[in-house]
PDB file of C-alpha atoms in Angstrom:
ATOM      1  CA  UNK A   1     -12.919   7.310   7.307  1.00 49.00           C
ATOM      2  CA  UNK A   2     -16.318   8.281   8.576  1.00 47.00           C
ATOM      3  CA  UNK A   3     -18.585   5.876  10.389  1.00 44.00           C
ATOM      4  CA  UNK A   4     -21.220   5.987   7.643  1.00 44.00           C
ATOM      5  CA  UNK A   5     -18.676   5.264   4.870  1.00 45.00           C
ATOM      6  CA  UNK A   6     -16.847   2.389   6.590  1.00 44.00           C
ATOM      7  CA  UNK A   7     -19.685   0.080   7.488  1.00 43.00           C
ATOM      8  CA  UNK A   8     -19.559  -3.366   9.039  1.00 38.00           C
ATOM      9  CA  UNK A   9     -19.658  -4.953   5.592  1.00 48.00           C
ATOM     10  CA  UNK A  10     -16.343  -3.304   4.664  1.00 89.00           C
ATOM     11  CA  UNK A  11     -14.450  -2.817   7.922  1.00 94.00           C
ATOM     12  CA  UNK A  12     -13.372  -6.138   9.458  1.00 93.00           C
ATOM     13  CA  UNK A  13     -11.675  -7.241  12.647  1.00 95.00           C
ATOM     14  CA  UNK A  14     -10.877  -5.398  15.848  1.00 96.00           C
ATOM     15  CA  UNK A  15     -10.795  -1.619  15.405  1.00 96.00           C
ATOM     16  CA  UNK A  16     -11.944   1.649  16.880  1.00 95.00           C
ATOM     17  CA  UNK A  17     -12.713   5.097  15.572  1.00 96.00           C
ATOM     18  CA  UNK A  18     -10.480   7.953  16.724  1.00 97.00           C
ATOM     19  CA  UNK A  19     -10.006  11.591  15.773  1.00 96.00           C
ATOM     20  CA  UNK A  20      -8.480  11.832  12.314  1.00 97.00           C
ATOM     21  CA  UNK A  21      -6.933  14.484  10.133  1.00 96.00           C
ATOM     22  CA  UNK A  22     -10.467  15.277   9.037  1.00 91.00           C
ATOM     23  CA  UNK A  23     -13.369  13.845  10.993  1.00 95.00           C
ATOM     24  CA  UNK A  24     -12.788  10.319  12.252  1.00 95.00           C
ATOM     25  CA  UNK A  25     -10.086   7.769  11.427  1.00 96.00           C
ATOM     26  CA  UNK A  26      -9.657   4.038  12.038  1.00 97.00           C
ATOM     27  CA  UNK A  27      -7.182   2.609  14.538  1.00 98.00           C
ATOM     28  CA  UNK A  28      -5.970  -0.721  13.101  1.00 98.00           C
ATOM     29  CA  UNK A  29      -4.926  -3.299  15.702  1.00 97.00           C
ATOM     30  CA  UNK A  30      -1.901  -4.811  13.910  1.00 96.00           C
ATOM     31  CA  UNK A  31      -3.485  -8.259  13.592  1.00 94.00           C
ATOM     32  CA  UNK A  32      -7.123  -8.432  12.489  1.00 96.00           C
ATOM     33  CA  UNK A  33      -8.276  -5.089  11.097  1.00 97.00           C
ATOM     34  CA  UNK A  34      -8.927  -4.787   7.367  1.00 97.00           C
ATOM     35  CA  UNK A  35     -10.922  -2.432   5.160  1.00 96.00           C
ATOM     36  CA  UNK A  36     -12.247  -3.803   1.868  1.00 96.00           C
ATOM     37  CA  UNK A  37     -13.608  -1.942  -1.144  1.00 94.00           C
ATOM     38  CA  UNK A  38     -15.559  -4.040  -3.637  1.00 94.00           C
ATOM     39  CA  UNK A  39     -13.676  -4.564  -6.884  1.00 94.00           C
ATOM     40  CA  UNK A  40     -16.586  -3.089  -8.845  1.00 93.00           C
ATOM     41  CA  UNK A  41     -16.000   0.253  -7.117  1.00 93.00           C
ATOM     42  CA  UNK A  42     -12.282   0.438  -8.008  1.00 94.00           C
ATOM     43  CA  UNK A  43     -11.622   2.642 -11.062  1.00 95.00           C
ATOM     44  CA  UNK A  44      -9.600   1.538 -14.081  1.00 97.00           C
ATOM     45  CA  UNK A  45      -5.971   2.338 -13.238  1.00 97.00           C
ATOM     46  CA  UNK A  46      -4.055   1.021 -16.235  1.00 95.00           C
ATOM     47  CA  UNK A  47      -3.154   4.432 -17.666  1.00 96.00           C
ATOM     48  CA  UNK A  48      -1.716   5.745 -14.414  1.00 97.00           C
ATOM     49  CA  UNK A  49      -2.864   6.294 -10.853  1.00 98.00           C
ATOM     50  CA  UNK A  50      -2.061   7.963  -7.539  1.00 98.00           C
ATOM     51  CA  UNK A  51      -2.613   6.654  -4.008  1.00 98.00           C
ATOM     52  CA  UNK A  52      -2.600   8.916  -0.970  1.00 97.00           C
ATOM     53  CA  UNK A  53      -3.478   8.886   2.701  1.00 98.00           C
ATOM     54  CA  UNK A  54      -2.490   9.832   6.229  1.00 98.00           C
ATOM     55  CA  UNK A  55      -0.772   7.460   8.665  1.00 98.00           C
ATOM     56  CA  UNK A  56       0.044   7.610  12.365  1.00 98.00           C
ATOM     57  CA  UNK A  57       2.246   4.587  13.054  1.00 98.00           C
ATOM     58  CA  UNK A  58       1.987   2.979  16.492  1.00 97.00           C
ATOM     59  CA  UNK A  59       4.549   0.240  15.729  1.00 96.00           C
ATOM     60  CA  UNK A  60       6.312  -1.059  12.654  1.00 96.00           C
ATOM     61  CA  UNK A  61       4.823  -4.344  11.372  1.00 94.00           C
ATOM     62  CA  UNK A  62       6.399  -7.780  11.833  1.00 90.00           C
ATOM     63  CA  UNK A  63       6.246  -8.262   8.074  1.00 90.00           C
ATOM     64  CA  UNK A  64       5.538  -6.073   5.069  1.00 93.00           C
ATOM     65  CA  UNK A  65       1.947  -4.816   5.412  1.00 97.00           C
ATOM     66  CA  UNK A  66      -0.077  -2.993   2.748  1.00 97.00           C
ATOM     67  CA  UNK A  67      -1.445   0.485   3.141  1.00 98.00           C
ATOM     68  CA  UNK A  68      -3.376  -0.134  -0.082  1.00 98.00           C
ATOM     69  CA  UNK A  69      -3.335  -3.359  -2.099  1.00 97.00           C
ATOM     70  CA  UNK A  70      -4.976  -4.709  -5.218  1.00 97.00           C
ATOM     71  CA  UNK A  71      -2.383  -7.242  -6.271  1.00 96.00           C
ATOM     72  CA  UNK A  72      -1.793 -10.950  -6.599  1.00 86.00           C
ATOM     73  CA  UNK A  73       1.725 -12.248  -6.037  1.00 82.00           C
ATOM     74  CA  UNK A  74       4.012 -10.626  -8.608  1.00 81.00           C
ATOM     75  CA  UNK A  75       1.688 -11.299 -11.541  1.00 88.00           C
ATOM     76  CA  UNK A  76      -0.910  -8.505 -11.531  1.00 94.00           C
ATOM     77  CA  UNK A  77      -1.823  -5.300  -9.779  1.00 97.00           C
ATOM     78  CA  UNK A  78      -0.055  -3.185  -7.171  1.00 98.00           C
ATOM     79  CA  UNK A  79       0.686  -2.869  -3.485  1.00 98.00           C
ATOM     80  CA  UNK A  80       1.783   0.130  -1.389  1.00 98.00           C
ATOM     81  CA  UNK A  81       3.297  -1.149   1.862  1.00 98.00           C
ATOM     82  CA  UNK A  82       4.927  -0.299   5.176  1.00 98.00           C
ATOM     83  CA  UNK A  83       8.026  -2.406   5.845  1.00 96.00           C
ATOM     84  CA  UNK A  84       9.274  -3.808   9.178  1.00 94.00           C
ATOM     85  CA  UNK A  85      11.910  -1.044   9.291  1.00 94.00           C
ATOM     86  CA  UNK A  86       9.580   1.862   8.731  1.00 96.00           C
ATOM     87  CA  UNK A  87      10.160   2.303   5.015  1.00 97.00           C
ATOM     88  CA  UNK A  88       7.565   2.577   2.257  1.00 98.00           C
ATOM     89  CA  UNK A  89       7.553   0.092  -0.629  1.00 98.00           C
ATOM     90  CA  UNK A  90       5.504   0.445  -3.816  1.00 98.00           C
ATOM     91  CA  UNK A  91       5.161  -2.363  -6.361  1.00 97.00           C
ATOM     92  CA  UNK A  92       3.256  -2.412  -9.652  1.00 97.00           C
ATOM     93  CA  UNK A  93       3.160  -4.888 -12.534  1.00 95.00           C
ATOM     94  CA  UNK A  94       3.671  -3.620 -16.079  1.00 93.00           C
ATOM     95  CA  UNK A  95       4.998  -5.256 -19.238  1.00 89.00           C
ATOM     96  CA  UNK A  96       4.892  -8.625 -17.473  1.00 86.00           C
ATOM     97  CA  UNK A  97       7.317  -7.503 -14.764  1.00 90.00           C
ATOM     98  CA  UNK A  98       6.969  -6.188 -11.249  1.00 93.00           C
ATOM     99  CA  UNK A  99       8.520  -2.756 -10.703  1.00 95.00           C
ATOM    100  CA  UNK A 100       9.584  -1.909  -7.157  1.00 97.00           C
ATOM    101  CA  UNK A 101      10.396   1.385  -5.453  1.00 98.00           C
ATOM    102  CA  UNK A 102      11.495   1.427  -1.797  1.00 97.00           C
ATOM    103  CA  UNK A 103      12.335   4.371   0.444  1.00 97.00           C
ATOM    104  CA  UNK A 104      15.062   4.515   3.058  1.00 95.00           C
ATOM    105  CA  UNK A 105      14.387   2.882   6.422  1.00 94.00           C
ATOM    106  CA  UNK A 106      12.829   4.635   9.414  1.00 92.00           C
ATOM    107  CA  UNK A 107      11.267   7.499   7.448  1.00 93.00           C
ATOM    108  CA  UNK A 108       7.887   6.893   9.064  1.00 96.00           C
ATOM    109  CA  UNK A 109       7.946   8.424  12.515  1.00 95.00           C
ATOM    110  CA  UNK A 110       5.922   6.961  15.361  1.00 97.00           C
ATOM    111  CA  UNK A 111       2.803   8.586  16.768  1.00 96.00           C
ATOM    112  CA  UNK A 112       2.591  11.538  14.401  1.00 97.00           C
ATOM    113  CA  UNK A 113       0.554  12.154  11.287  1.00 98.00           C
ATOM    114  CA  UNK A 114       2.480  11.585   8.064  1.00 98.00           C
ATOM    115  CA  UNK A 115       1.081  12.087   4.588  1.00 98.00           C
ATOM    116  CA  UNK A 116       2.103   9.316   2.187  1.00 98.00           C
ATOM    117  CA  UNK A 117       1.499   8.912  -1.539  1.00 98.00           C
ATOM    118  CA  UNK A 118       2.499   6.601  -4.378  1.00 98.00           C
ATOM    119  CA  UNK A 119       2.262   7.239  -8.120  1.00 98.00           C
ATOM    120  CA  UNK A 120       2.364   4.980 -11.169  1.00 98.00           C
ATOM    121  CA  UNK A 121       2.935   6.883 -14.418  1.00 97.00           C
ATOM    122  CA  UNK A 122       3.375   4.877 -17.649  1.00 94.00           C
ATOM    123  CA  UNK A 123       5.716   7.568 -18.958  1.00 92.00           C
ATOM    124  CA  UNK A 124       8.000   7.813 -15.932  1.00 93.00           C
ATOM    125  CA  UNK A 125       7.490   4.819 -13.637  1.00 96.00           C
ATOM    126  CA  UNK A 126       6.973   4.647  -9.864  1.00 98.00           C
ATOM    127  CA  UNK A 127       7.377   7.367  -7.241  1.00 98.00           C
ATOM    128  CA  UNK A 128       6.824   7.457  -3.476  1.00 98.00           C
ATOM    129  CA  UNK A 129       6.166  10.649  -1.513  1.00 98.00           C
ATOM    130  CA  UNK A 130       6.287  11.486   2.190  1.00 97.00           C
ATOM    131  CA  UNK A 131       4.789  14.833   3.194  1.00 97.00           C
ATOM    132  CA  UNK A 132       4.969  15.938  -0.447  1.00 95.00           C
ATOM    133  CA  UNK A 133       8.636  15.038  -0.934  1.00 96.00           C
ATOM    134  CA  UNK A 134       9.818  12.338  -3.328  1.00 97.00           C
ATOM    135  CA  UNK A 135      11.633   9.674  -1.288  1.00 97.00           C
ATOM    136  CA  UNK A 136      11.948   6.889  -3.896  1.00 98.00           C
ATOM    137  CA  UNK A 137      11.496   6.444  -7.642  1.00 97.00           C
ATOM    138  CA  UNK A 138      11.935   3.672 -10.199  1.00 97.00           C
ATOM    139  CA  UNK A 139      11.727   4.269 -13.983  1.00 95.00           C
ATOM    140  CA  UNK A 140      10.018   1.903 -16.393  1.00 91.00           C
ATOM    141  CA  UNK A 141      12.703  -0.225 -18.103  1.00 85.00           C
ATOM    142  CA  UNK A 142      13.618   0.417 -21.706  1.00 78.00           C
ATOM    143  CA  UNK A 143      11.226  -1.613 -23.863  1.00 68.00           C
ATOM    144  CA  UNK A 144      14.193  -2.722 -26.003  1.00 67.00           C
ATOM    145  CA  UNK A 145      15.342  -4.877 -23.070  1.00 63.00           C
ATOM    146  CA  UNK A 146      12.116  -6.849 -22.754  1.00 61.00           C
ATOM    147  CA  UNK A 147      12.913  -9.602 -25.247  1.00 55.00           C
ATOM    148  CA  UNK A 148       9.874 -10.952 -27.059  1.00 47.00           C
ATOM    149  CA  UNK A 149       7.332  -9.120 -24.893  1.00 59.00           C
ATOM    150  CA  UNK A 150       4.884  -6.588 -26.309  1.00 61.00           C
ATOM    151  CA  UNK A 151       5.240  -3.652 -23.920  1.00 76.00           C
ATOM    152  CA  UNK A 152       2.595  -0.977 -23.463  1.00 84.00           C
ATOM    153  CA  UNK A 153       3.824   0.385 -20.107  1.00 90.00           C
ATOM    154  CA  UNK A 154       0.302   0.165 -18.593  1.00 93.00           C
ATOM    155  CA  UNK A 155      -0.515  -1.310 -15.205  1.00 96.00           C
ATOM    156  CA  UNK A 156      -1.683  -4.904 -15.439  1.00 95.00           C
ATOM    157  CA  UNK A 157      -4.549  -4.390 -13.015  1.00 97.00           C
ATOM    158  CA  UNK A 158      -5.896  -7.226 -10.853  1.00 96.00           C
ATOM    159  CA  UNK A 159      -9.521  -6.336 -11.526  1.00 96.00           C
ATOM    160  CA  UNK A 160     -10.728  -9.636 -10.032  1.00 96.00           C
ATOM    161  CA  UNK A 161      -9.602  -8.559  -6.537  1.00 96.00           C
ATOM    162  CA  UNK A 162     -11.218  -6.265  -3.996  1.00 96.00           C
ATOM    163  CA  UNK A 163      -9.135  -3.286  -2.870  1.00 96.00           C
ATOM    164  CA  UNK A 164      -7.643  -4.010   0.557  1.00 97.00           C
ATOM    165  CA  UNK A 165      -6.558  -1.303   3.010  1.00 97.00           C
ATOM    166  CA  UNK A 166      -4.285  -1.860   5.995  1.00 97.00           C
ATOM    167  CA  UNK A 167      -3.927  -5.659   5.924  1.00 97.00           C
ATOM    168  CA  UNK A 168      -2.179  -8.523   4.170  1.00 96.00           C
ATOM    169  CA  UNK A 169      -4.172 -10.432   1.573  1.00 95.00           C
ATOM    170  CA  UNK A 170      -2.540 -13.777   2.402  1.00 93.00           C
ATOM    171  CA  UNK A 171      -0.564 -15.043   5.421  1.00 89.00           C
ATOM    172  CA  UNK A 172       3.041 -13.795   5.494  1.00 88.00           C
ATOM    173  CA  UNK A 173       6.072 -14.723   7.567  1.00 84.00           C
ATOM    174  CA  UNK A 174       7.582 -12.280  10.076  1.00 83.00           C
ATOM    175  CA  UNK A 175      10.701 -10.619   8.679  1.00 82.00           C
ATOM    176  CA  UNK A 176      14.102 -12.097   9.443  1.00 73.00           C
ATOM    177  CA  UNK A 177      14.930  -8.962  11.471  1.00 67.00           C
ATOM    178  CA  UNK A 178      12.692 -10.335  14.217  1.00 59.00           C
ATOM    179  CA  UNK A 179      13.557 -14.020  14.057  1.00 61.00           C
ATOM    180  CA  UNK A 180      15.965 -16.013  11.907  1.00 62.00           C
ATOM    181  CA  UNK A 181      14.030 -17.162   8.817  1.00 62.00           C
ATOM    182  CA  UNK A 182      10.875 -15.779  10.385  1.00 59.00           C
ATOM    183  CA  UNK A 183       8.223 -18.123  11.751  1.00 75.00           C
ATOM    184  CA  UNK A 184       4.895 -19.569  10.671  1.00 81.00           C
ATOM    185  CA  UNK A 185       2.978 -17.344   8.223  1.00 85.00           C
ATOM    186  CA  UNK A 186       0.044 -15.372   9.576  1.00 87.00           C
ATOM    187  CA  UNK A 187      -2.285 -12.547   8.633  1.00 92.00           C
ATOM    188  CA  UNK A 188      -1.116  -9.098   9.719  1.00 94.00           C
ATOM    189  CA  UNK A 189      -2.542  -5.603   9.618  1.00 97.00           C
ATOM    190  CA  UNK A 190      -1.242  -2.086  10.045  1.00 98.00           C
ATOM    191  CA  UNK A 191      -0.613  -1.074  13.664  1.00 98.00           C
ATOM    192  CA  UNK A 192      -1.772   2.515  14.036  1.00 98.00           C
ATOM    193  CA  UNK A 193      -4.222   4.999  12.559  1.00 98.00           C
ATOM    194  CA  UNK A 194      -5.118   5.361   8.872  1.00 97.00           C
ATOM    195  CA  UNK A 195      -7.179   8.230   7.475  1.00 97.00           C
ATOM    196  CA  UNK A 196      -8.230   9.799   4.179  1.00 96.00           C
ATOM    197  CA  UNK A 197      -7.158   6.978   1.864  1.00 96.00           C
ATOM    198  CA  UNK A 198      -7.740   8.013  -1.766  1.00 96.00           C
ATOM    199  CA  UNK A 199      -7.275   6.222  -5.090  1.00 96.00           C
ATOM    200  CA  UNK A 200      -7.105   8.502  -8.129  1.00 97.00           C
ATOM    201  CA  UNK A 201      -7.237   7.223 -11.704  1.00 97.00           C
ATOM    202  CA  UNK A 202      -4.536   9.602 -12.911  1.00 96.00           C
ATOM    203  CA  UNK A 203      -0.856  10.142 -12.219  1.00 96.00           C
ATOM    204  CA  UNK A 204      -0.546  13.435 -10.366  1.00 94.00           C
ATOM    205  CA  UNK A 205       2.398  15.749 -10.959  1.00 87.00           C
ATOM    206  CA  UNK A 206       5.022  16.297  -8.256  1.00 81.00           C
ATOM    207  CA  UNK A 207       3.890  18.748  -5.595  1.00 63.00           C
TER     208      UNK A 207
END
């Protein structure tokens, strides 16, 4: 993120610019920081897409917090998240169902740069990458098991929503790991540094 590309109209809450992988990056405060991209600037992603970026985690979140999100509940769109135990979770809606891929816990190390990526491919499903290595994958279910649905295996994109980076879209409860049944819902953001977030309108091959 460079200062001239993340203006006050897009970058919200408490934040500061720090040295990134390339140029400057944004330090998110874990509570208020959010970066928004207008929905009109988000490409069509239905036929496959790839998300990528660099993270330096200061602390794991209290609840599941998006790295990149353009989703509404489990009905439309996608979300690529960091979990309270340092895993990555990627969800995307296709054929009227939400697909989920989740990595093992504690794969995101603290205070070091980690490259993360997520891919939705209508022919193969979901995949999550850390430093170029596949750490989780979920195939698209056999269309014969979808009952009366009319599957096309495309992402059901939430085109009515802005793209949100580094923050929850709605208040969420803290995970039960921290407190039994959590607590009152609240907005949360990523705690650490995010840099070089990219959204590509194609499903990249494994690297």
